[in-house]
Short mmCIF file of C-alpha atoms in Angstrom, two decimals:
data_model
loop_
_atom_site.label_atom_id
_atom_site.label_comp_id
_atom_site.label_asym_id
_atom_site.label_seq_id
_atom_site.Cartn_x
_atom_site.Cartn_y
_atom_site.Cartn_z
CA MET A 88 -1.22 19.85 8.98
CA THR A 89 -3.21 21.99 11.30
CA LYS A 90 -1.57 25.23 12.24
CA GLN A 91 -2.86 24.74 15.76
CA ARG A 92 -0.83 21.55 16.16
CA HIS A 93 2.07 22.51 13.92
CA PRO A 94 3.37 26.05 14.04
CA GLU A 95 5.64 27.19 11.26
CA TYR A 96 8.87 25.42 12.09
CA THR A 97 12.30 26.82 11.37
CA CYS A 98 14.01 23.54 12.30
CA SER A 99 13.24 20.29 10.50
CA MET A 100 14.20 18.20 13.55
CA GLU A 101 11.62 20.08 15.62
CA ALA A 102 8.97 19.31 13.01
CA ALA A 103 9.92 15.61 12.94
CA LEU A 104 9.83 15.28 16.72
CA SER A 105 6.50 17.08 16.86
CA VAL A 106 4.91 14.47 14.58
CA ILE A 107 5.93 11.49 16.76
CA SER A 108 5.94 13.15 20.16
CA GLY A 109 3.59 12.31 22.96
CA LYS A 110 3.02 9.48 25.37
CA TRP A 111 1.16 7.19 22.95
CA LYS A 112 2.30 7.79 19.38
CA VAL A 113 5.49 5.73 19.51
CA LYS A 114 3.56 2.87 21.12
CA ILE A 115 0.90 3.07 18.40
CA LEU A 116 3.52 3.18 15.65
CA ASN A 117 5.33 0.24 17.27
CA GLN A 118 2.16 -1.82 16.86
CA LEU A 119 2.07 -1.05 13.14
CA MET A 120 5.69 -2.16 12.53
CA ASP A 121 4.51 -5.73 11.88
CA GLY A 122 1.87 -4.63 9.38
CA PRO A 123 -1.68 -3.28 9.28
CA LYS A 124 -3.75 -3.53 12.45
CA ARG A 125 -7.39 -3.09 13.27
CA TYR A 126 -8.38 -0.40 15.76
CA SER A 127 -9.31 -3.02 18.37
CA GLU A 128 -5.96 -4.80 18.00
CA ILE A 129 -4.09 -1.59 18.68
CA ARG A 130 -6.36 -0.71 21.62
CA ARG A 131 -5.92 -4.11 23.29
CA SER A 132 -2.15 -4.07 22.88
CA ILE A 133 -1.52 -0.72 24.61
CA GLU A 134 -2.38 -0.86 28.28
CA GLY A 135 -3.69 2.31 29.92
CA MET A 136 -4.64 4.23 26.78
CA THR A 137 -8.26 5.34 26.49
CA GLU A 138 -10.28 4.88 23.30
CA LYS A 139 -10.63 8.64 23.00
CA MET A 140 -6.85 9.09 23.13
CA LEU A 141 -6.25 6.30 20.62
CA SER A 142 -8.75 7.85 18.20
CA GLN A 143 -7.18 11.29 18.59
CA GLN A 144 -3.63 10.03 18.12
CA LEU A 145 -4.59 7.96 15.06
CA ARG A 146 -6.35 10.99 13.54
CA GLU A 147 -3.24 13.12 14.05
CA LEU A 148 -0.98 10.45 12.53
CA GLU A 149 -3.36 10.16 9.59
CA GLU A 150 -3.45 13.94 9.17
CA ASP A 151 0.36 14.00 9.14
CA LYS A 152 0.35 11.27 6.46
CA ILE A 153 2.25 8.80 8.67
CA VAL A 154 -0.65 6.35 8.93
CA ALA A 155 -3.37 5.47 6.43
CA ARG A 156 -6.87 4.41 7.46
CA LYS A 157 -8.64 1.88 5.26
CA VAL A 158 -12.36 1.17 5.67
CA TYR A 159 -13.58 -2.11 4.20
CA PRO A 160 -17.15 -2.17 2.83
CA GLU A 161 -18.35 -4.89 5.18
CA VAL A 162 -21.02 -5.27 7.82
CA PRO A 163 -19.97 -4.63 10.50
CA PRO A 164 -17.43 -2.17 9.07
CA ARG A 165 -13.78 -3.16 9.36
CA VAL A 166 -11.13 -0.45 9.67
CA GLU A 167 -7.39 -1.04 9.43
CA TYR A 168 -4.48 1.28 10.05
CA ALA A 169 -1.11 0.92 8.32
CA PHE A 170 2.00 2.93 7.60
CA THR A 171 2.07 5.13 4.54
CA ASP A 172 5.30 5.20 2.53
CA LEU A 173 6.29 8.27 4.55
CA GLY A 174 5.53 6.43 7.79
CA LYS A 175 7.62 3.42 6.73
CA GLU A 176 10.65 5.70 6.64
CA LEU A 177 10.41 5.90 10.44
CA ALA A 178 11.61 2.28 10.81
CA SER A 179 15.31 3.10 10.53
CA ILE A 180 14.87 6.18 12.70
CA PHE A 181 13.18 4.15 15.45
CA TYR A 182 15.93 1.55 15.24
CA ALA A 183 18.59 4.25 15.77
CA LEU A 184 16.58 5.75 18.65
CA GLU A 185 16.25 2.35 20.30
CA LYS A 186 20.00 1.74 20.08
CA TRP A 187 20.73 5.18 21.51
CA GLY A 188 18.08 4.74 24.22
CA ALA A 189 19.56 1.39 25.29
CA HIS A 190 22.98 3.05 25.53
CA PHE A 191 21.51 5.95 27.49
CA LEU A 192 19.86 3.57 29.96
CA THR A 193 23.14 1.67 30.38
CA VAL A 194 25.16 4.83 31.03
CA ASN A 195 22.55 6.13 33.47
CA SER A 196 21.59 2.83 35.06
CA ASP A 197 22.16 4.22 38.55
CA THR A 198 19.38 6.81 38.16
CA ILE A 199 17.01 5.38 35.54
CA LYS A 200 14.77 2.37 35.84
CA VAL A 201 14.86 -0.27 33.12
CA ALA A 202 12.16 0.23 30.53
CA ASP A 203 9.01 -1.86 30.89
CA ALA A 204 7.62 -4.30 28.35
CA SER A 205 5.37 -1.65 26.73
CA CYS A 206 8.37 0.32 25.47
CA TYR A 207 9.37 0.27 21.87
CA THR A 208 11.09 -2.99 20.97
CA PHE A 209 12.38 -3.47 17.49
CA ARG A 210 13.61 -6.50 15.61
CA GLU A 211 16.53 -6.02 13.24
CA ALA A 212 14.79 -8.16 10.62
CA VAL A 213 12.03 -5.56 10.31
CA VAL A 214 14.61 -2.80 9.76
CA GLU A 215 16.37 -4.82 7.08
CA ARG A 216 13.04 -5.60 5.37
CA GLU A 217 11.99 -1.94 5.37
CA LEU A 218 15.36 -0.73 4.10
CA GLN A 219 15.15 -3.15 1.16
CA HIS A 220 11.83 -1.65 0.00
#
């Protein structure tokens, strides 16, 4: 990890949140929940994110060992991104965050708009599959 991006943390929760924080990382990781994706698949599925930002966020996730980048020796080159074993551990965490977030939105429904379709949506089957591995 780069010291510039990750200072020396004294709290493990702060370190964990730092790795997944930002406007785009959760949306990128959400795309990878169903399995490996090509760069162009991720780009098309996240509205409003620039190519530069996608590249930067993927590099950071790769640097943090959450995502692995695989280059296939083809012409034209094919690149896929997938969770590492460490990244797969995020599945149950995201599931818990989604449940809490849905509760939060319900409790605060008078002041908070309902989340749009680009928000993280998780299927319980994926959680069960990941927990079995």
